[in-house]
């Protein structure tokens, strides 16, 4: 059973007990009574349903009678306790929009002003109220709760009605304002994600003013950004008209960046029948902030993005229980371990300790894993196309007699032993660019965006490359042995198994060397499995075909491999065909790297050289951007800080310069 938070509970009990009003100096009162027992208030603990609280040295015991659980529609949570004097008291905490309308007494207007003041300062606000029940009222409420909780039909609806009946005619205690400090490097992380081409949406349950203040402080909104608002919409018609006005404004003004702020009530209206218009507005904005969001609304927004025509890959990150539905709805869910509990971590795909680790998780590890998986999938297609195509072509020469080109042992061990380890080690250890370069140049992430390496063009390239290599294996060996099979010095002839072994030998060498060409990060493990796979194939073939094994019924490959390697023509053919296959791929790589290099390839060739990126120019005022474009084309890393001196005159400029020094991209 989940209790009311102890800090709020202590605060509420203290002010009810001593008839104080909780209105001003809330932040100091909050920490004052929760974490400083010297001031006379301390939560001693709980034993079952009994809670012990020391107030000015006097032990007060309260019995927990009922818990009115939080739900996104009410946006509040309550407990009913029995004091040591026998009074039954309801304590309620929640958003001011859920508490103030149900309060009948207390400093309501004054509290509302304080809540707005706290929100403008970026504090997270919470209202606290209470209500005392007479014994008759409590017995009636207790019966209603029992009937609703034991109902067999429409239990949730009946509980909601009973909760609304109980949480009314409240006496307002006041509001709390808690500073929710940003973690380290939140600003740098969000800017790095933006430079990487990742669009960041913030979904929060905070007030409008608090959410905007936090977005500005964390870099989600810039001071020069034009903030558009879709808030306090009352009807579908009003919401649709506002959306059309925002859409026209965005289409007319393409120069400056725009940010959009949406509240929960307006979002519900927008999602009711204007999803396409709402998504068009959001896509044209550089940053989107959704405030006063219920947990289910967060999940609906994520789902709306998932089913949009562009089919983007969504990632949700949160640290509390109210983020669980959003984390589970997204393609990738990340939970942050913190003071909000472990609910988000337990329901996520990945867990991190700080928000700043998100940049390394995506820009470094995400980049690596995508490259590894993309190469792994396409390389398996490639090497199996090379493996099967010669067998298919051979059927035209053997009149479809079902004669196999390869020996059965070779058929079995090709994917298990001869070609498996190089690609396995590649998919575990490959680092095509140094991790520091990927982390400091977020723009490199754009090279793998939109599934660039698993599209139809890379797939067709690998497939046709496999067919091309297979044709070279097969027809190269066929032309070598087609006219004259007596390639040995003693006049002995090559047979069917020798022809198949020659094709298989060239295939194993080519496929393994192709993996070596793709490898950028060589370790002793890569060297061992690459050259070890080739050596194992030759050693195994010599032992398999050079010894008569008594447990084999037939041994068609006896002395075939030894005979093949004793021919100088066979060795020459192996070298020529392997070189011919790899030369085509090497030539293609050289031409494309010189004429059409990607940012990643530039980072591989020039790790210490950088160029001004479009993102850097876009983040500066127009006059400075023109000056940069006209004067600077290429800078070395040690020249960057000098070139930015004039761009870092203000505090925001200095922060931007420090950030871009780390996030400098090709």
XYZ file of C-alpha atoms in Angstrom:
666
model
C 0.000 0.000 0.000
C 1.341 3.408 -0.967
C 1.190 6.131 1.704
C 1.064 9.850 1.361
C 4.625 11.102 1.079
C 6.018 11.377 4.666
C 7.376 14.899 4.162
C 4.003 16.263 3.041
C 2.277 14.231 5.750
C 4.450 15.739 8.508
C 3.944 19.214 7.144
C 0.170 18.838 6.927
C -0.154 17.329 10.398
C 1.988 20.049 11.939
C -0.009 22.895 10.501
C -3.351 21.295 11.268
C -2.255 20.522 14.812
C -0.958 24.010 15.545
C -3.390 25.937 13.309
C -0.690 27.512 11.101
C -1.211 28.549 7.496
C 1.230 27.127 4.974
C 1.529 29.935 2.411
C 4.838 31.774 2.314
C 8.461 30.719 2.663
C 7.364 27.273 1.592
C 10.663 25.971 0.327
C 12.406 26.697 3.615
C 9.504 25.216 5.611
C 9.613 22.084 3.485
C 13.237 21.274 4.161
C 12.941 22.820 7.643
C 10.483 20.268 8.962
C 11.388 17.270 6.827
C 15.134 17.101 7.247
C 15.937 19.038 10.446
C 14.688 17.192 13.578
C 16.250 19.942 15.695
C 13.238 22.099 14.839
C 10.989 19.643 16.655
C 9.308 17.714 13.841
C 10.418 14.225 12.784
C 8.852 11.184 11.168
C 9.678 8.330 13.562
C 8.425 5.515 11.349
C 5.430 3.281 10.883
C 4.319 -0.075 12.186
C 1.681 -1.478 9.932
C -1.093 1.096 9.791
C 0.245 3.121 12.739
C 2.457 6.137 11.950
C 4.540 7.817 14.649
C 5.410 11.517 14.334
C 7.257 13.586 16.919
C 6.060 17.199 17.059
C 8.042 19.423 19.437
C 9.080 16.381 21.462
C 5.562 15.005 21.759
C 4.829 11.682 20.105
C 1.687 11.730 17.993
C 0.261 8.501 16.579
C -2.000 8.340 13.579
C -3.770 5.285 12.243
C -4.074 4.945 8.496
C -7.690 4.137 7.664
C -7.969 4.533 3.895
C -5.766 5.434 0.941
C -7.413 7.153 -2.032
C -4.966 6.272 -4.753
C -3.706 8.769 -7.295
C -5.157 8.634 -10.786
C -4.491 10.872 -13.805
C -8.072 12.124 -13.996
C -8.302 13.424 -10.409
C -4.617 14.407 -10.269
C -4.569 14.130 -6.519
C -4.055 11.568 -3.780
C -5.559 11.376 -0.298
C -5.367 9.476 2.948
C -7.824 9.232 5.813
C -6.186 8.917 9.233
C -7.383 8.684 12.796
C -5.565 10.883 15.296
C -4.736 9.944 18.876
C -7.716 12.023 20.001
C -10.080 9.983 17.827
C -10.600 12.550 15.053
C -10.924 11.295 11.469
C -9.009 13.580 9.086
C -8.650 13.530 5.320
C -5.345 14.849 3.893
C -5.172 15.593 0.180
C -2.245 16.606 -2.000
C -2.222 17.346 -5.699
C -1.976 19.956 -8.416
C -3.523 23.327 -7.694
C -5.996 22.784 -10.548
C -7.275 19.703 -8.669
C -7.204 21.086 -5.110
C -8.277 24.733 -5.290
C -11.668 24.152 -6.995
C -12.606 21.724 -4.191
C -11.499 24.025 -1.350
C -14.195 26.003 0.456
C -12.036 27.781 3.031
C -8.478 28.863 3.609
C -6.261 31.433 1.901
C -7.349 30.381 -1.589
C -6.612 33.601 -3.523
C -3.365 34.200 -1.702
C -2.265 30.613 -2.263
C -3.064 30.865 -5.962
C -0.801 33.905 -6.229
C 1.976 32.079 -4.437
C 1.589 29.044 -6.703
C 1.951 31.241 -9.790
C 4.945 32.966 -8.225
C 6.620 29.644 -7.450
C 5.914 28.389 -10.967
C 7.541 31.450 -12.542
C 10.628 30.731 -10.454
C 10.760 27.204 -11.830
C 9.624 25.494 -8.619
C 7.484 22.374 -8.663
C 4.266 23.213 -6.875
C 1.867 21.134 -4.845
C -1.247 22.096 -2.887
C -2.211 20.505 0.426
C -5.695 20.504 1.996
C -7.578 18.622 4.671
C -11.064 17.872 5.899
C -12.351 16.654 9.246
C -15.191 14.136 9.448
C -17.740 13.665 12.172
C -18.252 10.054 13.289
C -21.495 9.866 11.300
C -19.837 11.248 8.163
C -16.936 8.838 8.472
C -19.219 5.800 8.884
C -21.092 6.821 5.747
C -17.860 7.363 3.809
C -16.436 4.077 5.036
C -19.535 2.236 3.822
C -19.382 3.935 0.406
C -15.712 2.983 0.010
C -16.405 -0.616 1.036
C -19.292 -0.923 -1.428
C -17.254 0.574 -4.290
C -14.177 -1.569 -3.653
C -16.181 -4.783 -3.455
C -18.346 -4.038 -6.495
C -18.255 -6.657 -9.230
C -19.220 -4.291 -12.022
C -17.930 -0.801 -12.873
C -15.633 -0.790 -9.868
C -13.338 1.953 -11.196
C -16.228 4.270 -12.058
C -17.840 3.786 -8.655
C -14.533 4.397 -6.863
C -14.011 7.601 -8.854
C -17.474 8.832 -7.840
C -16.815 8.040 -4.168
C -13.409 9.745 -4.262
C -14.985 12.886 -5.725
C -17.646 12.784 -3.022
C -15.024 12.563 -0.275
C -12.518 15.098 -1.663
C -14.760 18.148 -1.518
C -15.403 20.963 0.952
C -11.699 20.959 1.765
C -9.892 23.428 3.961
C -6.806 24.656 2.169
C -3.559 24.446 4.088
C -1.411 26.049 1.416
C 1.101 25.173 -1.293
C 4.627 23.856 -1.414
C 7.251 24.922 -3.895
C 10.250 22.646 -4.315
C 13.267 23.434 -6.428
C 13.888 20.569 -8.817
C 17.507 21.155 -9.741
C 18.759 20.047 -13.110
C 21.378 17.338 -13.180
C 24.847 18.027 -14.506
C 25.271 18.581 -18.257
C 21.572 18.476 -19.097
C 21.975 21.520 -21.347
C 24.951 19.981 -23.169
C 23.155 16.665 -23.582
C 20.031 18.199 -25.127
C 22.103 20.339 -27.486
C 24.133 17.286 -28.507
C 20.935 15.378 -29.287
C 19.685 18.308 -31.352
C 22.946 18.450 -33.315
C 22.644 14.704 -33.910
C 19.317 15.287 -35.666
C 17.214 13.886 -32.816
C 14.049 15.838 -32.104
C 13.403 16.308 -28.389
C 9.905 16.554 -26.924
C 9.380 17.251 -23.224
C 6.264 15.718 -21.639
C 5.707 16.832 -18.054
C 2.965 17.190 -15.499
C 4.241 20.556 -14.237
C 2.404 23.847 -14.547
C 2.734 25.853 -17.723
C 5.003 28.486 -16.170
C 7.195 25.902 -14.410
C 7.567 23.795 -17.548
C 8.575 26.773 -19.713
C 11.071 27.978 -17.113
C 12.691 24.544 -16.868
C 12.767 24.178 -20.667
C 14.593 27.482 -20.979
C 17.093 26.577 -18.265
C 17.870 23.138 -19.724
C 18.307 24.390 -23.294
C 15.204 22.771 -24.731
C 13.938 26.274 -25.559
C 16.345 29.036 -26.605
C 15.926 32.656 -25.589
C 15.801 33.661 -29.256
C 13.212 31.011 -30.109
C 9.684 32.096 -30.931
C 7.422 30.325 -28.416
C 3.983 29.342 -29.757
C 1.224 28.277 -27.363
C -1.746 25.957 -27.597
C -3.148 26.302 -24.071
C -6.466 26.793 -22.296
C -8.556 25.685 -25.257
C -12.207 25.148 -24.288
C -13.804 23.544 -27.367
C -12.963 21.535 -30.464
C -13.721 24.473 -32.746
C -11.524 26.843 -30.756
C -8.680 24.306 -30.699
C -8.913 23.623 -34.442
C -8.906 27.331 -35.256
C -5.849 27.902 -33.065
C -4.055 25.003 -34.753
C -4.789 26.427 -38.207
C -3.461 29.825 -37.144
C -0.263 28.242 -35.825
C 0.136 26.224 -39.022
C -0.189 29.337 -41.199
C 2.271 31.220 -39.014
C 4.841 28.432 -39.243
C 4.546 28.221 -43.021
C 4.927 31.977 -43.429
C 8.016 32.267 -41.220
C 10.861 29.849 -42.056
C 13.746 31.945 -40.760
C 13.568 31.744 -37.004
C 13.140 28.658 -34.870
C 9.808 27.966 -33.207
C 8.895 26.168 -29.992
C 5.431 24.865 -29.172
C 3.824 24.679 -25.708
C 0.729 22.492 -25.278
C -1.201 21.820 -22.095
C -3.063 18.635 -21.231
C -6.588 19.935 -21.787
C -5.754 21.392 -25.215
C -3.899 18.210 -26.150
C -7.008 16.138 -25.423
C -9.005 18.345 -27.795
C -6.266 18.242 -30.444
C -6.092 14.447 -30.352
C -9.855 14.095 -30.555
C -10.160 14.884 -34.249
C -7.243 17.029 -35.373
C -4.296 14.642 -35.104
C -2.945 15.360 -38.598
C -3.076 19.142 -38.165
C -1.515 18.865 -34.726
C 1.325 16.696 -36.050
C 1.959 19.125 -38.938
C 2.356 21.960 -36.451
C 4.659 19.918 -34.226
C 6.869 18.777 -37.111
C 7.522 22.374 -38.131
C 8.632 23.301 -34.609
C 12.181 22.847 -33.396
C 11.063 21.905 -29.873
C 7.760 20.786 -28.361
C 6.768 21.081 -24.697
C 3.651 19.367 -23.353
C 2.729 20.427 -19.801
C 0.051 19.380 -17.341
C 0.186 15.917 -18.852
C -1.413 12.851 -17.332
C 0.563 9.592 -17.616
C -1.853 8.178 -20.180
C -1.595 11.347 -22.255
C 2.170 10.898 -22.404
C 1.665 7.413 -23.819
C -0.874 8.734 -26.346
C 1.594 11.332 -27.623
C 4.281 8.678 -28.048
C 1.843 6.431 -29.897
C 0.782 9.323 -32.122
C 4.411 9.748 -33.157
C 4.860 6.009 -33.723
C 1.914 5.728 -36.122
C 2.726 8.918 -38.066
C 3.509 8.428 -41.797
C 7.251 8.924 -41.285
C 7.346 5.979 -38.816
C 10.059 7.490 -36.589
C 11.894 5.480 -33.954
C 10.775 6.808 -30.577
C 12.721 6.803 -27.321
C 11.165 7.704 -23.974
C 13.196 8.509 -20.875
C 11.825 9.104 -17.395
C 12.570 8.621 -13.718
C 9.188 8.197 -12.038
C 6.152 5.944 -11.917
C 4.152 8.442 -13.967
C 6.560 7.850 -16.859
C 6.038 4.075 -17.007
C 3.234 4.123 -19.596
C 5.281 6.399 -21.854
C 8.396 4.240 -21.473
C 6.483 1.077 -22.313
C 4.801 2.655 -25.342
C 8.012 3.885 -27.007
C 10.220 1.700 -29.184
C 13.052 2.138 -26.679
C 12.450 2.921 -23.018
C 15.146 4.280 -20.695
C 14.746 4.647 -16.946
C 16.802 6.950 -14.740
C 17.602 5.707 -11.248
C 16.924 8.432 -8.720
C 14.840 9.644 -5.818
C 11.597 9.069 -7.707
C 11.911 5.323 -7.148
C 12.721 2.395 -9.387
C 9.403 1.961 -11.195
C 10.722 3.554 -14.382
C 13.915 1.489 -14.247
C 12.041 -1.768 -13.727
C 9.821 -1.118 -16.754
C 12.514 0.148 -19.126
C 14.805 -1.470 -21.662
C 17.906 0.310 -20.371
C 18.715 2.019 -17.082
C 21.128 4.897 -16.524
C 22.127 6.770 -13.386
C 22.237 10.314 -14.822
C 20.589 12.072 -17.741
C 23.992 13.109 -19.127
C 24.785 9.454 -19.866
C 22.083 9.518 -22.536
C 24.403 11.239 -25.016
C 27.040 8.523 -24.737
C 24.386 5.818 -24.788
C 22.970 7.082 -28.090
C 25.834 8.816 -29.860
C 28.539 6.254 -29.044
C 27.050 2.909 -28.081
C 23.951 3.371 -30.227
C 26.113 4.285 -33.203
C 28.382 1.277 -32.666
C 25.576 -1.202 -32.236
C 23.759 -0.002 -35.328
C 26.898 -0.298 -37.458
C 27.601 -3.755 -36.066
C 24.069 -5.069 -36.501
C 23.678 -3.569 -39.986
C 26.935 -5.155 -41.162
C 26.112 -8.446 -39.433
C 22.725 -8.820 -41.143
C 23.915 -7.871 -44.615
C 27.155 -9.839 -44.379
C 25.201 -13.006 -43.595
C 23.094 -12.444 -46.717
C 26.255 -11.799 -48.720
C 28.207 -14.858 -47.617
C 25.253 -17.186 -48.078
C 24.585 -15.813 -51.559
C 28.242 -16.576 -52.311
C 27.736 -20.048 -50.857
C 24.513 -21.084 -52.631
C 24.893 -19.472 -56.078
C 27.771 -21.743 -57.296
C 25.747 -24.788 -56.191
C 22.813 -23.486 -58.237
C 24.979 -22.813 -61.299
C 26.546 -26.256 -61.036
C 23.168 -27.908 -61.635
C 23.196 -26.658 -65.224
C 26.451 -28.554 -65.792
C 25.410 -31.782 -64.081
C 22.026 -31.895 -65.878
C 20.169 -31.377 -62.603
C 21.251 -34.767 -61.325
C 21.299 -33.515 -57.723
C 25.051 -33.935 -57.577
C 26.429 -31.542 -54.945
C 29.287 -29.203 -55.719
C 30.674 -29.282 -52.173
C 31.367 -32.163 -49.868
C 28.777 -32.691 -47.122
C 31.274 -31.794 -44.389
C 32.043 -28.488 -46.103
C 28.308 -27.834 -46.428
C 27.939 -28.297 -42.673
C 30.982 -26.401 -41.462
C 30.831 -23.352 -43.765
C 28.520 -21.310 -41.498
C 29.526 -23.038 -38.276
C 33.324 -22.924 -38.303
C 34.915 -21.474 -41.417
C 33.170 -18.061 -41.628
C 31.372 -17.536 -38.295
C 34.023 -16.169 -35.929
C 35.216 -13.082 -37.904
C 31.719 -11.591 -38.171
C 30.980 -12.552 -34.556
C 34.038 -10.681 -33.289
C 33.244 -7.771 -35.597
C 29.736 -7.452 -34.140
C 31.203 -7.466 -30.611
C 34.271 -5.221 -30.870
C 34.022 -3.040 -33.980
C 34.677 0.682 -33.451
C 34.827 2.294 -36.874
C 35.405 5.729 -35.265
C 37.041 6.513 -31.944
C 34.482 6.863 -29.099
C 35.734 10.355 -28.212
C 35.189 11.516 -31.783
C 31.625 10.180 -31.822
C 30.892 11.791 -28.462
C 32.303 15.195 -29.373
C 30.875 15.237 -32.907
C 27.149 14.491 -32.571
C 26.607 15.275 -36.252
C 28.119 11.903 -37.132
C 24.937 10.309 -35.825
C 23.096 11.743 -38.828
C 24.932 9.283 -41.108
C 22.975 6.396 -39.596
C 19.660 8.198 -39.153
C 16.513 6.961 -40.887
C 17.911 3.427 -41.053
C 20.476 4.522 -43.634
C 22.573 1.344 -43.576
C 19.677 -1.116 -43.690
C 17.782 0.446 -46.578
C 17.189 -1.154 -49.923
C 20.266 0.408 -51.540
C 22.835 -1.090 -49.113
C 20.953 -4.379 -49.179
C 20.995 -4.519 -52.984
C 24.687 -3.620 -52.987
C 25.584 -6.499 -50.664
C 23.309 -8.893 -52.567
C 24.693 -8.055 -56.008
C 28.200 -8.133 -54.581
C 27.514 -11.674 -53.407
C 26.224 -12.695 -56.819
C 29.215 -11.073 -58.534
C 31.700 -12.856 -56.297
C 29.872 -16.161 -56.757
C 30.056 -15.846 -60.543
C 33.785 -15.167 -60.309
C 34.280 -18.232 -58.053
C 32.363 -20.546 -60.299
C 33.208 -19.424 -63.812
C 36.824 -18.639 -62.928
C 37.296 -22.224 -61.784
C 35.301 -23.540 -64.737
C 37.413 -21.716 -67.330
C 40.543 -22.940 -65.574
C 39.476 -26.572 -65.733
C 36.989 -26.556 -68.595
C 39.365 -27.311 -71.449
C 42.106 -29.242 -69.701
C 41.739 -30.987 -66.367
C 45.303 -32.353 -66.365
C 46.782 -29.541 -64.312
C 49.303 -31.690 -62.473
C 52.884 -32.241 -63.560
C 52.465 -36.033 -63.729
C 49.480 -35.779 -66.032
C 46.864 -36.750 -63.478
C 43.447 -35.170 -63.970
C 41.266 -33.150 -61.686
C 37.795 -34.479 -60.992
C 34.415 -33.263 -59.779
C 35.392 -32.988 -56.099
C 38.572 -31.125 -56.959
C 36.547 -28.573 -58.930
C 34.145 -28.080 -56.028
C 37.001 -27.819 -53.512
C 38.674 -25.154 -55.634
C 35.444 -23.101 -55.695
C 34.989 -23.573 -51.957
C 38.589 -22.571 -51.164
C 38.323 -19.320 -53.134
C 34.962 -18.630 -51.500
C 36.265 -19.065 -47.931
C 39.267 -16.846 -48.631
C 37.208 -14.113 -50.307
C 34.429 -14.040 -47.729
C 36.919 -13.887 -44.853
C 39.022 -11.178 -46.507
C 35.872 -9.185 -47.254
C 35.174 -9.132 -43.510
C 38.760 -7.998 -42.941
C 38.197 -5.078 -45.338
C 35.117 -4.010 -43.378
C 36.960 -4.089 -40.037
C 38.298 -0.717 -38.891
C 39.201 -1.573 -35.309
C 41.766 -4.371 -35.133
C 42.526 -6.155 -31.882
C 44.482 -9.330 -31.301
C 41.142 -11.148 -31.183
C 40.224 -9.929 -34.674
C 43.615 -10.968 -36.017
C 43.331 -14.351 -34.327
C 39.864 -15.223 -35.658
C 40.444 -13.788 -39.158
C 43.726 -15.442 -39.983
C 42.908 -18.358 -37.695
C 39.738 -19.135 -39.675
C 41.750 -19.346 -42.902
C 44.437 -21.451 -41.256
C 41.829 -23.724 -39.673
C 40.209 -24.341 -43.058
C 43.503 -25.423 -44.636
C 44.576 -27.545 -41.650
C 41.164 -29.203 -41.360
C 41.019 -29.966 -45.085
C 44.485 -31.508 -45.017
C 43.594 -33.782 -42.107
C 40.103 -34.557 -43.382
C 41.282 -35.542 -46.862
C 44.737 -36.807 -45.991
C 43.776 -39.625 -43.607
C 41.494 -42.619 -44.104
C 38.983 -42.358 -41.269
C 37.629 -45.794 -40.282
C 34.292 -44.483 -39.005
C 33.349 -42.922 -42.377
C 31.451 -45.152 -44.810
C 32.625 -43.209 -47.852
C 35.517 -40.812 -48.194
C 35.187 -39.049 -51.540
C 37.553 -36.279 -50.447
C 40.536 -38.573 -49.799
C 43.705 -36.832 -51.017
C 41.658 -34.320 -53.054
C 42.805 -31.219 -51.153
C 46.437 -32.322 -51.123
C 46.283 -32.931 -54.861
C 44.710 -29.510 -55.427
C 47.411 -27.688 -53.476
C 50.167 -29.535 -55.331
C 49.166 -27.789 -58.569
C 50.794 -24.426 -59.312
C 47.923 -23.555 -61.646
C 45.422 -24.036 -58.807
C 47.410 -21.741 -56.522
C 47.602 -19.141 -59.278
C 43.850 -19.400 -59.882
C 43.097 -19.025 -56.149
C 45.185 -15.857 -55.905
C 43.800 -14.349 -59.127
C 40.137 -15.001 -58.318
C 40.426 -13.793 -54.708
C 42.193 -10.617 -55.837
C 39.648 -10.001 -58.599
C 36.755 -10.272 -56.147
C 38.275 -7.938 -53.582
C 39.595 -5.391 -56.104
C 36.067 -4.474 -57.180
C 35.073 -3.701 -53.597
C 38.306 -1.822 -52.831
C 37.921 0.273 -55.998
C 34.356 1.189 -55.071
C 35.388 2.204 -51.541
C 38.282 4.358 -52.773
C 36.171 6.184 -55.370
C 33.284 6.895 -53.014
C 35.556 8.018 -50.185
C 37.289 10.503 -52.476
C 34.259 11.810 -54.364
C 31.310 11.363 -51.988
C 32.663 10.953 -48.455
C 30.249 10.856 -45.547
C 30.896 12.714 -42.313
C 31.905 9.445 -40.681
C 34.439 8.702 -43.412
C 35.847 12.211 -43.055
C 36.208 11.640 -39.325
C 38.106 8.417 -40.100
C 40.451 10.128 -42.527
C 40.850 13.450 -40.684
C 40.129 12.879 -36.978
C 41.745 16.204 -35.975
C 40.216 18.347 -38.715
C 36.769 19.903 -38.527
C 34.571 22.117 -40.679
C 31.831 24.534 -39.701
C 28.509 22.740 -39.624
C 25.118 24.060 -40.658
C 23.932 23.621 -37.058
C 26.654 25.935 -35.768
C 25.769 28.622 -38.319
C 22.054 28.275 -37.512
C 22.619 28.819 -33.792
C 24.235 32.228 -34.330
C 22.699 35.606 -35.209
C 22.305 36.222 -38.933
C 25.123 38.790 -39.209
C 27.616 36.537 -37.464
C 26.491 33.565 -39.536
C 27.220 35.484 -42.748
C 30.594 36.490 -41.382
C 31.439 32.900 -40.497
C 30.334 31.608 -43.885
C 32.426 34.174 -45.738
C 35.609 33.914 -43.686
C 35.901 30.356 -42.374
C 35.874 27.123 -44.345
C 38.165 24.737 -42.482
C 39.713 24.930 -39.009
C 41.958 22.696 -37.005
C 40.861 21.694 -33.541
C 43.377 23.978 -31.836
C 42.065 26.985 -33.804
C 38.438 26.592 -32.752
C 38.473 28.594 -29.532
C 40.165 31.558 -31.249
C 37.586 31.625 -34.038
C 34.760 31.628 -31.501
C 35.988 34.525 -29.373
C 33.629 37.060 -30.934
C 30.709 34.600 -30.779
C 31.051 34.095 -27.021
C 30.612 37.666 -25.771
C 27.512 36.925 -23.730
C 26.968 34.233 -21.161
C 24.678 32.336 -23.529
C 27.298 32.700 -26.244
C 30.003 31.312 -23.967
C 27.863 28.332 -23.066
C 27.106 27.755 -26.733
C 30.766 28.030 -27.661
C 31.813 25.564 -24.983
C 29.110 23.178 -26.125
C 29.965 23.404 -29.789
C 33.637 22.938 -29.024
C 32.660 19.487 -27.773
C 30.019 18.882 -30.435
C 31.997 20.162 -33.454
C 30.882 18.175 -36.521
C 31.992 17.696 -40.067
